Amino acid sequence: MTAGASVAASGLVPADPRAVERADAVVAGLGLPAGGVAVADPATGETVAHIPDDGVDEALAAVAAGDAAGRDWAATTPRRRAEVLHAWWESLVAHTEELAHLITREMGKPLAEARAEVKYGTDFVRFYAEEATRPGGGFRDAPDGGSSILVRRAPVGLAVLITPWNFPLAMATRKIAPAIAAGCAAVVKPATLTPLTTIYAVQLAVAAGVPQDLVRIVTTSSASAFSEAVLVDPRVRKVSFTGSTGVGRRLLELAARNVLRSSMELGGNAPLLVFDDADLERAVDGTFAAKMRNGGQSCIAANRIYVQDGIADEFVAALAEKFEKVKVGNGFGEGTGLGPLIDDRAVAQMRALTDDAVAKGATLRTGGGDHDGDGHFFPPTLLDHLPTSADAASTEIFGPIAAVQRFANEAEGLARANDTEFGLAGYVFTESLDRALDVADRLQTGLVGINQGVPSNAAAPFGGIKQSGMGREGSAEGLEEYQSVRFYNIARRARR
C-alpha cells in the first residue's frame, strides 16, 4: 500500500460481548441447519450461522406454494391485507433490538445505524398497510358519450424478489410489503452474505398473520441457477431486483421470455455538487452522510464529489477533520462510527482505488492504509484533486472513500455530473432556491437530495433512469409495480 498509515487492529473499537451474545441468541432461535452456506461476521470473519443451500427443486417448490397461496390472498379485501401488514409492523417495531443486533452481526454496520435501518425498513410496512386501503382506479365517461370507462387494479401475480446484502431488512420490506398490500405472493431470495435478518423478519410476518406460504424464502449459493429456473416458470409474473446493472441485464433477458413485470434498482454513480454559495457546515454534514452512511456501501452513496473552486479548500479541510474523528471498529463497539466492509474483495477494491488515485496525482488528505488483524476494515479516506483519469472518477466506489474534484462554474459541474451511463441519485448543495431546483431538474437522475445527504423516504418513489434501472419502490408508485391495470367499457344510452 503506497498511501496513508495502516489501521492497526489494536486501534479498532472492540465489540461489547453482551451485544454479540444478544445477537447470537436471536440467531439460535431461527432454527437454521447445522450445515449449508456459511454466514460470517465481517468484523471478525467467524461463522455466525449456516443457511440451507437450496437447489432448483426447492426453488420451484417455493414457486408452487407461493402460487397457491397467492390465489387465495388475491381474493382478500384491502382491509384484511392492511390489518395483517399493521400486525407485522407492530411486531417488527417490538423486535427492533433483535433485528438491529442481527443486522450488525451479519452485515457489520454500527448498531446505531442498524437501528436506523430498522426504522427505515418498518416504515415501508406501515406505509403499505395504510396504502393497501387506497387502491387506485377510476370511473369516467368516454368522450363520445356512448360508454363509461371503469378502471380497476388487480394483483399482478406471484413476484420473485431478489434483495442485496447492504440493507438486509429495508430492502426486503421495501419489496415484500407492497406485494402483500397489492394481493401478491412472493418468493424472496436474500443475499447469502446477509440472509439472517430477512429470515427473521419473515418469521415475524408469519407469526403476525401473513399466510405461511405467501412469502417463501429461498437461500442458495447459486443465484444464476435460481434465476434461470424461476424466472421462466409461467406461474411467476413479476420480478424485482436490487443489485448490479450487469446482473440486472441478465435478469431482464430471462424476464423477457414470459414478459414479466420488472422492477430493477441497479448500479449508481451518484454525483454530489457543492456550489460556492452553499452553507459550508450543511454541505459538509450532508456530504458526510451521503458518503459514509452504511460505510459508503449504498447504491445512492455520493460517489463523484464536485466542489466549486471558491469553497473547495474550506470544504475539503472541514470534511477531512470530520473523517479523522470517525472511530473504526466492531459495529457492537461503543462509539463506533464505521464498521467493517462486507468482505475482503471490498477491502481490496478500496486499496486499489486509493493507490490508483494517488499514483495519478490525487492528494491523500486522510485515511488509506492497510488493516492489521481480523475483519474487513478500511478507514474513512479523503482524496482531493482527483484526476479524471483515476478509476475512482468513474467507478462506483461502494466504500468509505470520498474523492473530490473541483469545478469552475455551473455549466461545467452539470456536464461532469451527467457524464455517466448511470442515473440513480444526485445531490445539490446551494443556498439559492432557483439554482437548487434548476440544477435538480437538469441532473439526469431518478432522485435528488437538495441540501441533505439522506433523501430516501418510504413515502417517496425510489428508482433510477438510464443504466440505473426501471420501476419505482416506495410510495403509491411502488404499489403500482405489483398491480395490473384493467378497464371495463360499459355501454350507455346515447346522449343527445
PDB file of C-alpha atoms in Angstrom, residues 118-396:
ATOM      1  CA  VAL A 118     -34.960  -0.974  11.297  1.00  0.00           C
ATOM      2  CA  LYS A 119     -36.860   2.324  11.474  1.00  0.00           C
ATOM      3  CA  TYR A 120     -36.485   2.801   7.722  1.00  0.00           C
ATOM      4  CA  GLY A 121     -37.454  -0.798   6.950  1.00  0.00           C
ATOM      5  CA  THR A 122     -40.507  -0.804   9.205  1.00  0.00           C
ATOM      6  CA  ASP A 123     -41.677   2.467   7.652  1.00  0.00           C
ATOM      7  CA  PHE A 124     -42.330   0.595   4.406  1.00  0.00           C
ATOM      8  CA  VAL A 125     -44.544  -1.929   6.161  1.00  0.00           C
ATOM      9  CA  ARG A 126     -46.553   0.788   7.899  1.00  0.00           C
ATOM     10  CA  PHE A 127     -46.828   2.850   4.707  1.00  0.00           C
ATOM     11  CA  TYR A 128     -48.190  -0.056   2.686  1.00  0.00           C
ATOM     12  CA  ALA A 129     -50.522  -1.080   5.494  1.00  0.00           C
ATOM     13  CA  GLU A 130     -52.071   2.353   5.027  1.00  0.00           C
ATOM     14  CA  GLU A 131     -51.803   2.361   1.239  1.00  0.00           C
ATOM     15  CA  ALA A 132     -53.494  -1.042   0.917  1.00  0.00           C
ATOM     16  CA  THR A 133     -56.873   0.521   1.700  1.00  0.00           C
ATOM     17  CA  ARG A 134     -56.461   3.157  -1.028  1.00  0.00           C
ATOM     18  CA  PRO A 135     -56.472   1.074  -4.226  1.00  0.00           C
ATOM     19  CA  GLY A 136     -56.181   3.077  -7.418  1.00  0.00           C
ATOM     20  CA  GLY A 137     -58.818   3.185 -10.100  1.00  0.00           C
ATOM     21  CA  GLY A 138     -61.373   5.490 -11.605  1.00  0.00           C
ATOM     22  CA  PHE A 139     -64.657   5.962 -13.378  1.00  0.00           C
ATOM     23  CA  ARG A 140     -65.214   8.331 -16.298  1.00  0.00           C
ATOM     24  CA  ASP A 141     -67.347   8.767 -19.331  1.00  0.00           C
ATOM     25  CA  ALA A 142     -65.935   8.054 -22.764  1.00  0.00           C
ATOM     26  CA  PRO A 143     -65.533  11.242 -24.827  1.00  0.00           C
ATOM     27  CA  ASP A 144     -68.181  10.184 -27.341  1.00  0.00           C
ATOM     28  CA  GLY A 145     -70.734   9.589 -24.584  1.00  0.00           C
ATOM     29  CA  GLY A 146     -71.563   6.089 -25.725  1.00  0.00           C
ATOM     30  CA  SER A 147     -69.996   4.293 -22.773  1.00  0.00           C
ATOM     31  CA  SER A 148     -68.423   4.665 -19.369  1.00  0.00           C
ATOM     32  CA  ILE A 149     -64.947   3.503 -18.520  1.00  0.00           C
ATOM     33  CA  LEU A 150     -64.286   1.736 -15.227  1.00  0.00           C
ATOM     34  CA  VAL A 151     -60.593   1.388 -14.353  1.00  0.00           C
ATOM     35  CA  ARG A 152     -59.540  -1.125 -11.700  1.00  0.00           C
ATOM     36  CA  ARG A 153     -56.310  -2.569 -10.347  1.00  0.00           C
ATOM     37  CA  ALA A 154     -55.623  -6.256  -9.786  1.00  0.00           C
ATOM     38  CA  PRO A 155     -52.677  -8.164  -8.263  1.00  0.00           C
ATOM     39  CA  VAL A 156     -50.047  -8.774 -10.906  1.00  0.00           C
ATOM     40  CA  GLY A 157     -49.387 -12.288  -9.549  1.00  0.00           C
ATOM     41  CA  LEU A 158     -46.523 -14.213  -7.990  1.00  0.00           C
ATOM     42  CA  ALA A 159     -43.468 -11.997  -7.513  1.00  0.00           C
ATOM     43  CA  VAL A 160     -39.819 -13.036  -7.290  1.00  0.00           C
ATOM     44  CA  LEU A 161     -37.928 -10.610  -5.050  1.00  0.00           C
ATOM     45  CA  ILE A 162     -34.119 -10.613  -5.118  1.00  0.00           C
ATOM     46  CA  THR A 163     -32.539  -8.477  -2.407  1.00  0.00           C
ATOM     47  CA  PRO A 164     -28.972  -7.211  -1.812  1.00  0.00           C
ATOM     48  CA  TRP A 165     -26.722  -7.611   1.213  1.00  0.00           C
ATOM     49  CA  ASN A 166     -26.259  -3.984   2.264  1.00  0.00           C
ATOM     50  CA  PHE A 167     -29.673  -3.283   3.856  1.00  0.00           C
ATOM     51  CA  PRO A 168     -30.962  -6.750   4.776  1.00  0.00           C
ATOM     52  CA  LEU A 169     -34.184  -5.550   6.409  1.00  0.00           C
ATOM     53  CA  ALA A 170     -35.093  -2.424   4.460  1.00  0.00           C
ATOM     54  CA  MET A 171     -34.518  -3.897   1.003  1.00  0.00           C
ATOM     55  CA  ALA A 172     -36.704  -6.864   1.924  1.00  0.00           C
ATOM     56  CA  THR A 173     -39.605  -4.909   3.424  1.00  0.00           C
ATOM     57  CA  ARG A 174     -39.481  -2.393   0.565  1.00  0.00           C
ATOM     58  CA  LYS A 175     -40.388  -5.258  -1.769  1.00  0.00           C
ATOM     59  CA  ILE A 176     -42.431  -7.622   0.395  1.00  0.00           C
ATOM     60  CA  ALA A 177     -44.809  -5.043   1.899  1.00  0.00           C
ATOM     61  CA  PRO A 178     -46.187  -3.668  -1.402  1.00  0.00           C
ATOM     62  CA  ALA A 179     -46.512  -7.203  -2.766  1.00  0.00           C
ATOM     63  CA  ILE A 180     -48.670  -8.199   0.205  1.00  0.00           C
ATOM     64  CA  ALA A 181     -50.652  -4.953   0.010  1.00  0.00           C
ATOM     65  CA  ALA A 182     -51.392  -5.498  -3.672  1.00  0.00           C
ATOM     66  CA  GLY A 183     -52.553  -9.079  -3.117  1.00  0.00           C
ATOM     67  CA  CYS A 184     -49.464 -10.897  -4.404  1.00  0.00           C
ATOM     68  CA  ALA A 185     -47.439 -13.812  -3.098  1.00  0.00           C
ATOM     69  CA  ALA A 186     -43.652 -13.579  -3.096  1.00  0.00           C
ATOM     70  CA  VAL A 187     -40.610 -15.810  -3.367  1.00  0.00           C
ATOM     71  CA  VAL A 188     -37.701 -13.977  -1.753  1.00  0.00           C
ATOM     72  CA  LYS A 189     -34.037 -14.697  -2.417  1.00  0.00           C
ATOM     73  CA  PRO A 190     -31.881 -12.743   0.028  1.00  0.00           C
ATOM     74  CA  ALA A 191     -28.154 -12.329  -0.498  1.00  0.00           C
ATOM     75  CA  THR A 192     -26.208 -15.210   1.057  1.00  0.00           C
ATOM     76  CA  LEU A 193     -23.899 -12.705   2.769  1.00  0.00           C
ATOM     77  CA  THR A 194     -26.721 -11.296   4.928  1.00  0.00           C
ATOM     78  CA  PRO A 195     -29.811 -13.548   4.906  1.00  0.00           C
ATOM     79  CA  LEU A 196     -30.475 -13.821   8.648  1.00  0.00           C
ATOM     80  CA  THR A 197     -32.352 -10.548   9.157  1.00  0.00           C
ATOM     81  CA  THR A 198     -34.672 -11.278   6.253  1.00  0.00           C
ATOM     82  CA  ILE A 199     -35.353 -14.798   7.547  1.00  0.00           C
ATOM     83  CA  TYR A 200     -36.209 -13.410  10.974  1.00  0.00           C
ATOM     84  CA  ALA A 201     -38.415 -10.653   9.560  1.00  0.00           C
ATOM     85  CA  VAL A 202     -40.429 -13.160   7.520  1.00  0.00           C
ATOM     86  CA  GLN A 203     -40.811 -15.418  10.554  1.00  0.00           C
ATOM     87  CA  LEU A 204     -42.252 -12.420  12.395  1.00  0.00           C
ATOM     88  CA  ALA A 205     -44.563 -11.797   9.442  1.00  0.00           C
ATOM     89  CA  VAL A 206     -45.970 -15.323   9.606  1.00  0.00           C
ATOM     90  CA  ALA A 207     -46.421 -15.043  13.368  1.00  0.00           C
ATOM     91  CA  ALA A 208     -48.316 -11.780  12.771  1.00  0.00           C
ATOM     92  CA  GLY A 209     -50.794 -13.390  10.394  1.00  0.00           C
ATOM     93  CA  VAL A 210     -49.187 -13.485   6.951  1.00  0.00           C
ATOM     94  CA  PRO A 211     -50.198 -16.862   5.465  1.00  0.00           C
ATOM     95  CA  GLN A 212     -47.452 -19.487   5.773  1.00  0.00           C
ATOM     96  CA  ASP A 213     -46.690 -19.865   2.076  1.00  0.00           C
ATOM     97  CA  LEU A 214     -47.473 -16.331   0.948  1.00  0.00           C
ATOM     98  CA  VAL A 215     -43.858 -15.247   1.436  1.00  0.00           C
ATOM     99  CA  ARG A 216     -41.326 -18.023   0.846  1.00  0.00           C
ATOM    100  CA  ILE A 217     -37.582 -17.597   1.307  1.00  0.00           C
ATOM    101  CA  VAL A 218     -35.079 -19.437  -0.857  1.00  0.00           C
ATOM    102  CA  THR A 219     -31.397 -19.342   0.108  1.00  0.00           C
ATOM    103  CA  THR A 220     -28.877 -20.650  -2.359  1.00  0.00           C
ATOM    104  CA  SER A 221     -25.231 -20.437  -3.299  1.00  0.00           C
ATOM    105  CA  SER A 222     -26.172 -20.395  -6.998  1.00  0.00           C
ATOM    106  CA  ALA A 223     -28.075 -17.228  -7.774  1.00  0.00           C
ATOM    107  CA  SER A 224     -27.859 -17.878 -11.507  1.00  0.00           C
ATOM    108  CA  ALA A 225     -29.422 -21.352 -11.256  1.00  0.00           C
ATOM    109  CA  PHE A 226     -32.215 -19.914  -9.111  1.00  0.00           C
ATOM    110  CA  SER A 227     -32.980 -17.111 -11.566  1.00  0.00           C
ATOM    111  CA  GLU A 228     -32.776 -19.297 -14.644  1.00  0.00           C
ATOM    112  CA  ALA A 229     -35.294 -21.709 -13.124  1.00  0.00           C
ATOM    113  CA  VAL A 230     -37.882 -19.443 -11.539  1.00  0.00           C
ATOM    114  CA  LEU A 231     -37.992 -16.521 -13.971  1.00  0.00           C
ATOM    115  CA  VAL A 232     -39.026 -18.752 -16.849  1.00  0.00           C
ATOM    116  CA  ASP A 233     -41.704 -20.516 -14.809  1.00  0.00           C
ATOM    117  CA  PRO A 234     -45.130 -19.448 -16.156  1.00  0.00           C
ATOM    118  CA  ARG A 235     -46.515 -19.103 -12.634  1.00  0.00           C
ATOM    119  CA  VAL A 236     -44.169 -16.185 -11.959  1.00  0.00           C
ATOM    120  CA  ARG A 237     -45.483 -12.823 -13.164  1.00  0.00           C
ATOM    121  CA  LYS A 238     -43.207 -10.256 -11.560  1.00  0.00           C
ATOM    122  CA  VAL A 239     -39.523  -9.796 -10.716  1.00  0.00           C
ATOM    123  CA  SER A 240     -37.979  -7.120  -8.535  1.00  0.00           C
ATOM    124  CA  PHE A 241     -34.205  -6.934  -8.221  1.00  0.00           C
ATOM    125  CA  THR A 242     -31.767  -4.655  -6.425  1.00  0.00           C
ATOM    126  CA  GLY A 243     -28.143  -5.084  -7.416  1.00  0.00           C
ATOM    127  CA  SER A 244     -25.628  -4.513 -10.166  1.00  0.00           C
ATOM    128  CA  THR A 245     -26.502  -3.370 -13.668  1.00  0.00           C
ATOM    129  CA  GLY A 246     -24.774  -6.382 -15.182  1.00  0.00           C
ATOM    130  CA  VAL A 247     -26.898  -8.863 -13.248  1.00  0.00           C
ATOM    131  CA  GLY A 248     -29.989  -6.742 -13.902  1.00  0.00           C
ATOM    132  CA  ARG A 249     -29.460  -7.012 -17.648  1.00  0.00           C
ATOM    133  CA  ARG A 250     -29.283 -10.809 -17.399  1.00  0.00           C
ATOM    134  CA  LEU A 251     -32.463 -10.942 -15.298  1.00  0.00           C
ATOM    135  CA  LEU A 252     -34.259  -8.772 -17.845  1.00  0.00           C
ATOM    136  CA  GLU A 253     -33.253 -11.220 -20.573  1.00  0.00           C
ATOM    137  CA  LEU A 254     -34.816 -14.046 -18.572  1.00  0.00           C
ATOM    138  CA  ALA A 255     -37.875 -11.965 -17.696  1.00  0.00           C
ATOM    139  CA  ALA A 256     -38.457 -11.203 -21.368  1.00  0.00           C
ATOM    140  CA  ARG A 257     -39.249 -14.836 -22.126  1.00  0.00           C
ATOM    141  CA  ASN A 258     -42.555 -14.656 -20.259  1.00  0.00           C
ATOM    142  CA  VAL A 259     -42.849 -10.848 -20.448  1.00  0.00           C
ATOM    143  CA  LEU A 260     -42.625 -10.405 -16.682  1.00  0.00           C
ATOM    144  CA  ARG A 261     -43.431  -7.149 -14.967  1.00  0.00           C
ATOM    145  CA  SER A 262     -39.943  -5.985 -13.949  1.00  0.00           C
ATOM    146  CA  SER A 263     -38.549  -3.554 -11.402  1.00  0.00           C
ATOM    147  CA  MET A 264     -34.796  -3.049 -11.488  1.00  0.00           C
ATOM    148  CA  GLU A 265     -32.891  -0.911  -8.995  1.00  0.00           C
ATOM    149  CA  LEU A 266     -29.395  -1.146 -10.403  1.00  0.00           C
ATOM    150  CA  GLY A 267     -25.970   0.454 -10.165  1.00  0.00           C
ATOM    151  CA  GLY A 268     -25.367   4.031  -9.120  1.00  0.00           C
ATOM    152  CA  ASN A 269     -22.580   6.550  -9.595  1.00  0.00           C
ATOM    153  CA  ALA A 270     -24.095   9.465  -7.726  1.00  0.00           C
ATOM    154  CA  PRO A 271     -22.762  12.968  -8.369  1.00  0.00           C
ATOM    155  CA  LEU A 272     -22.722  15.469  -5.500  1.00  0.00           C
ATOM    156  CA  LEU A 273     -22.406  19.157  -6.373  1.00  0.00           C
ATOM    157  CA  VAL A 274     -21.326  21.768  -3.819  1.00  0.00           C
ATOM    158  CA  PHE A 275     -21.646  25.316  -5.120  1.00  0.00           C
ATOM    159  CA  ASP A 276     -19.781  28.379  -3.875  1.00  0.00           C
ATOM    160  CA  ASP A 277     -22.899  29.744  -2.197  1.00  0.00           C
ATOM    161  CA  ALA A 278     -23.550  26.569  -0.166  1.00  0.00           C
ATOM    162  CA  ASP A 279     -23.737  26.718   3.616  1.00  0.00           C
ATOM    163  CA  LEU A 280     -20.371  25.153   4.467  1.00  0.00           C
ATOM    164  CA  GLU A 281     -21.469  23.298   7.602  1.00  0.00           C
ATOM    165  CA  ARG A 282     -24.602  21.918   5.973  1.00  0.00           C
ATOM    166  CA  ALA A 283     -22.679  20.892   2.854  1.00  0.00           C
ATOM    167  CA  VAL A 284     -20.004  19.094   4.869  1.00  0.00           C
ATOM    168  CA  ASP A 285     -22.526  17.343   7.103  1.00  0.00           C
ATOM    169  CA  GLY A 286     -24.671  16.377   4.127  1.00  0.00           C
ATOM    170  CA  THR A 287     -21.720  15.094   2.127  1.00  0.00           C
ATOM    171  CA  PHE A 288     -20.505  13.095   5.099  1.00  0.00           C
ATOM    172  CA  ALA A 289     -23.939  11.470   5.444  1.00  0.00           C
ATOM    173  CA  ALA A 290     -24.265  10.828   1.716  1.00  0.00           C
ATOM    174  CA  LYS A 291     -20.807   9.256   1.599  1.00  0.00           C
ATOM    175  CA  MET A 292     -20.447   7.468   4.936  1.00  0.00           C
ATOM    176  CA  ARG A 293     -23.941   6.075   5.548  1.00  0.00           C
ATOM    177  CA  ASN A 294     -23.547   2.313   5.651  1.00  0.00           C
ATOM    178  CA  GLY A 295     -19.811   2.788   5.222  1.00  0.00           C
ATOM    179  CA  GLY A 296     -20.376   4.031   1.689  1.00  0.00           C
ATOM    180  CA  GLN A 297     -21.861   0.649   0.787  1.00  0.00           C
ATOM    181  CA  SER A 298     -25.030   2.089  -0.691  1.00  0.00           C
ATOM    182  CA  CYS A 299     -26.239   2.442  -4.255  1.00  0.00           C
ATOM    183  CA  ILE A 300     -27.069   6.114  -3.623  1.00  0.00           C
ATOM    184  CA  ALA A 301     -23.811   6.932  -1.819  1.00  0.00           C
ATOM    185  CA  ALA A 302     -22.158  10.129  -3.024  1.00  0.00           C
ATOM    186  CA  ASN A 303     -19.609   8.814  -5.477  1.00  0.00           C
ATOM    187  CA  ARG A 304     -18.356  11.711  -7.599  1.00  0.00           C
ATOM    188  CA  ILE A 305     -17.996  14.768  -5.377  1.00  0.00           C
ATOM    189  CA  TYR A 306     -17.690  18.029  -7.326  1.00  0.00           C
ATOM    190  CA  VAL A 307     -16.896  21.178  -5.348  1.00  0.00           C
ATOM    191  CA  GLN A 308     -16.809  24.649  -6.864  1.00  0.00           C
ATOM    192  CA  ASP A 309     -13.422  26.354  -6.722  1.00  0.00           C
ATOM    193  CA  GLY A 310     -14.417  29.203  -4.389  1.00  0.00           C
ATOM    194  CA  ILE A 311     -15.434  26.926  -1.496  1.00  0.00           C
ATOM    195  CA  ALA A 312     -13.320  23.860  -2.244  1.00  0.00           C
ATOM    196  CA  ASP A 313     -10.366  24.443   0.105  1.00  0.00           C
ATOM    197  CA  GLU A 314     -12.569  25.164   3.118  1.00  0.00           C
ATOM    198  CA  PHE A 315     -14.859  22.287   2.281  1.00  0.00           C
ATOM    199  CA  VAL A 316     -12.070  19.716   1.951  1.00  0.00           C
ATOM    200  CA  ALA A 317     -10.418  20.865   5.174  1.00  0.00           C
ATOM    201  CA  ALA A 318     -13.684  20.606   7.116  1.00  0.00           C
ATOM    202  CA  LEU A 319     -14.554  17.216   5.610  1.00  0.00           C
ATOM    203  CA  ALA A 320     -11.072  15.882   6.401  1.00  0.00           C
ATOM    204  CA  GLU A 321     -11.473  16.959  10.022  1.00  0.00           C
ATOM    205  CA  LYS A 322     -14.806  15.156  10.192  1.00  0.00           C
ATOM    206  CA  PHE A 323     -13.350  11.988   8.648  1.00  0.00           C
ATOM    207  CA  GLU A 324     -10.457  11.951  11.099  1.00  0.00           C
ATOM    208  CA  LYS A 325     -12.839  11.896  14.063  1.00  0.00           C
ATOM    209  CA  VAL A 326     -14.597   8.717  12.929  1.00  0.00           C
ATOM    210  CA  LYS A 327     -13.931   5.702  15.149  1.00  0.00           C
ATOM    211  CA  VAL A 328     -13.420   2.493  13.185  1.00  0.00           C
ATOM    212  CA  GLY A 329     -14.265  -0.821  14.766  1.00  0.00           C
ATOM    213  CA  ASN A 330     -16.758  -3.548  15.515  1.00  0.00           C
ATOM    214  CA  GLY A 331     -20.349  -2.470  14.980  1.00  0.00           C
ATOM    215  CA  PHE A 332     -21.094  -3.569  18.547  1.00  0.00           C
ATOM    216  CA  GLY A 333     -18.375  -1.268  19.897  1.00  0.00           C
ATOM    217  CA  GLU A 334     -19.069   1.830  21.956  1.00  0.00           C
ATOM    218  CA  GLY A 335     -18.841   4.900  19.719  1.00  0.00           C
ATOM    219  CA  THR A 336     -18.048   3.018  16.505  1.00  0.00           C
ATOM    220  CA  GLY A 337     -18.786   5.260  13.534  1.00  0.00           C
ATOM    221  CA  LEU A 338     -17.560   2.962  10.781  1.00  0.00           C
ATOM    222  CA  GLY A 339     -17.766  -0.808  10.854  1.00  0.00           C
ATOM    223  CA  PRO A 340     -16.162  -3.336   8.522  1.00  0.00           C
ATOM    224  CA  LEU A 341     -16.720  -3.648   4.815  1.00  0.00           C
ATOM    225  CA  ILE A 342     -18.651  -6.696   3.731  1.00  0.00           C
ATOM    226  CA  ASP A 343     -15.717  -8.880   2.603  1.00  0.00           C
ATOM    227  CA  ASP A 344     -12.070  -8.987   1.535  1.00  0.00           C
ATOM    228  CA  ARG A 345     -12.922  -8.167  -2.063  1.00  0.00           C
ATOM    229  CA  ALA A 346     -14.439  -4.864  -0.974  1.00  0.00           C
ATOM    230  CA  VAL A 347     -11.309  -4.013   1.021  1.00  0.00           C
ATOM    231  CA  ALA A 348      -9.080  -4.903  -1.917  1.00  0.00           C
ATOM    232  CA  GLN A 349     -11.101  -2.616  -4.168  1.00  0.00           C
ATOM    233  CA  MET A 350     -10.707   0.305  -1.739  1.00  0.00           C
ATOM    234  CA  ARG A 351      -6.943  -0.238  -1.631  1.00  0.00           C
ATOM    235  CA  ALA A 352      -6.736  -0.408  -5.413  1.00  0.00           C
ATOM    236  CA  LEU A 353      -8.822   2.738  -5.944  1.00  0.00           C
ATOM    237  CA  THR A 354      -6.788   4.697  -3.408  1.00  0.00           C
ATOM    238  CA  ASP A 355      -3.431   3.570  -4.795  1.00  0.00           C
ATOM    239  CA  ASP A 356      -4.525   4.298  -8.360  1.00  0.00           C
ATOM    240  CA  ALA A 357      -5.765   7.787  -7.464  1.00  0.00           C
ATOM    241  CA  VAL A 358      -2.582   8.743  -5.598  1.00  0.00           C
ATOM    242  CA  ALA A 359      -0.387   7.341  -8.375  1.00  0.00           C
ATOM    243  CA  LYS A 360      -2.235   9.507 -10.885  1.00  0.00           C
ATOM    244  CA  GLY A 361      -1.884  12.703  -8.873  1.00  0.00           C
ATOM    245  CA  ALA A 362      -4.653  12.853  -6.249  1.00  0.00           C
ATOM    246  CA  THR A 363      -3.826  14.232  -2.809  1.00  0.00           C
ATOM    247  CA  LEU A 364      -4.495  11.856   0.080  1.00  0.00           C
ATOM    248  CA  ARG A 365      -5.862  14.072   2.860  1.00  0.00           C
ATOM    249  CA  THR A 366      -6.667  11.322   5.343  1.00  0.00           C
ATOM    250  CA  GLY A 367      -7.145   7.567   5.520  1.00  0.00           C
ATOM    251  CA  GLY A 368      -5.848   4.914   3.173  1.00  0.00           C
ATOM    252  CA  GLY A 369      -3.652   2.164   4.537  1.00  0.00           C
ATOM    253  CA  ASP A 370      -3.946  -1.483   5.483  1.00  0.00           C
ATOM    254  CA  HIS A 371      -5.673  -3.143   8.407  1.00  0.00           C
ATOM    255  CA  ASP A 372      -3.683  -5.462  10.619  1.00  0.00           C
ATOM    256  CA  GLY A 373      -5.829  -8.240  12.066  1.00  0.00           C
ATOM    257  CA  ASP A 374      -9.144  -9.993  11.556  1.00  0.00           C
ATOM    258  CA  GLY A 375     -12.133  -8.456   9.838  1.00  0.00           C
ATOM    259  CA  HIS A 376     -12.616  -6.451   6.677  1.00  0.00           C
ATOM    260  CA  PHE A 377     -11.756  -2.901   7.700  1.00  0.00           C
ATOM    261  CA  PHE A 378     -10.784   0.177   5.706  1.00  0.00           C
ATOM    262  CA  PRO A 379     -10.581   3.678   7.183  1.00  0.00           C
ATOM    263  CA  PRO A 380     -12.528   6.773   6.073  1.00  0.00           C
ATOM    264  CA  THR A 381     -10.429   8.060   3.193  1.00  0.00           C
ATOM    265  CA  LEU A 382     -10.487  11.511   1.602  1.00  0.00           C
ATOM    266  CA  LEU A 383      -8.848  12.197  -1.744  1.00  0.00           C
ATOM    267  CA  ASP A 384      -8.584  15.718  -3.116  1.00  0.00           C
ATOM    268  CA  HIS A 385      -7.806  16.979  -6.634  1.00  0.00           C
ATOM    269  CA  LEU A 386      -8.875  13.629  -8.071  1.00  0.00           C
ATOM    270  CA  PRO A 387      -7.848  13.487 -11.746  1.00  0.00           C
ATOM    271  CA  THR A 388     -10.457  12.378 -14.255  1.00  0.00           C
ATOM    272  CA  SER A 389      -8.110   9.591 -15.339  1.00  0.00           C
ATOM    273  CA  ALA A 390      -8.317   7.926 -11.912  1.00  0.00           C
ATOM    274  CA  ASP A 391     -10.512   4.849 -11.615  1.00  0.00           C
ATOM    275  CA  ALA A 392     -12.370   6.439  -8.684  1.00  0.00           C
ATOM    276  CA  ALA A 393     -13.579   9.197 -11.025  1.00  0.00           C
ATOM    277  CA  SER A 394     -15.768   6.766 -12.971  1.00  0.00           C
ATOM    278  CA  THR A 395     -16.137   3.599 -10.838  1.00  0.00           C
ATOM    279  CA  GLU A 396     -18.937   3.059  -8.335  1.00  0.00           C
TER     280      GLU A 396
END
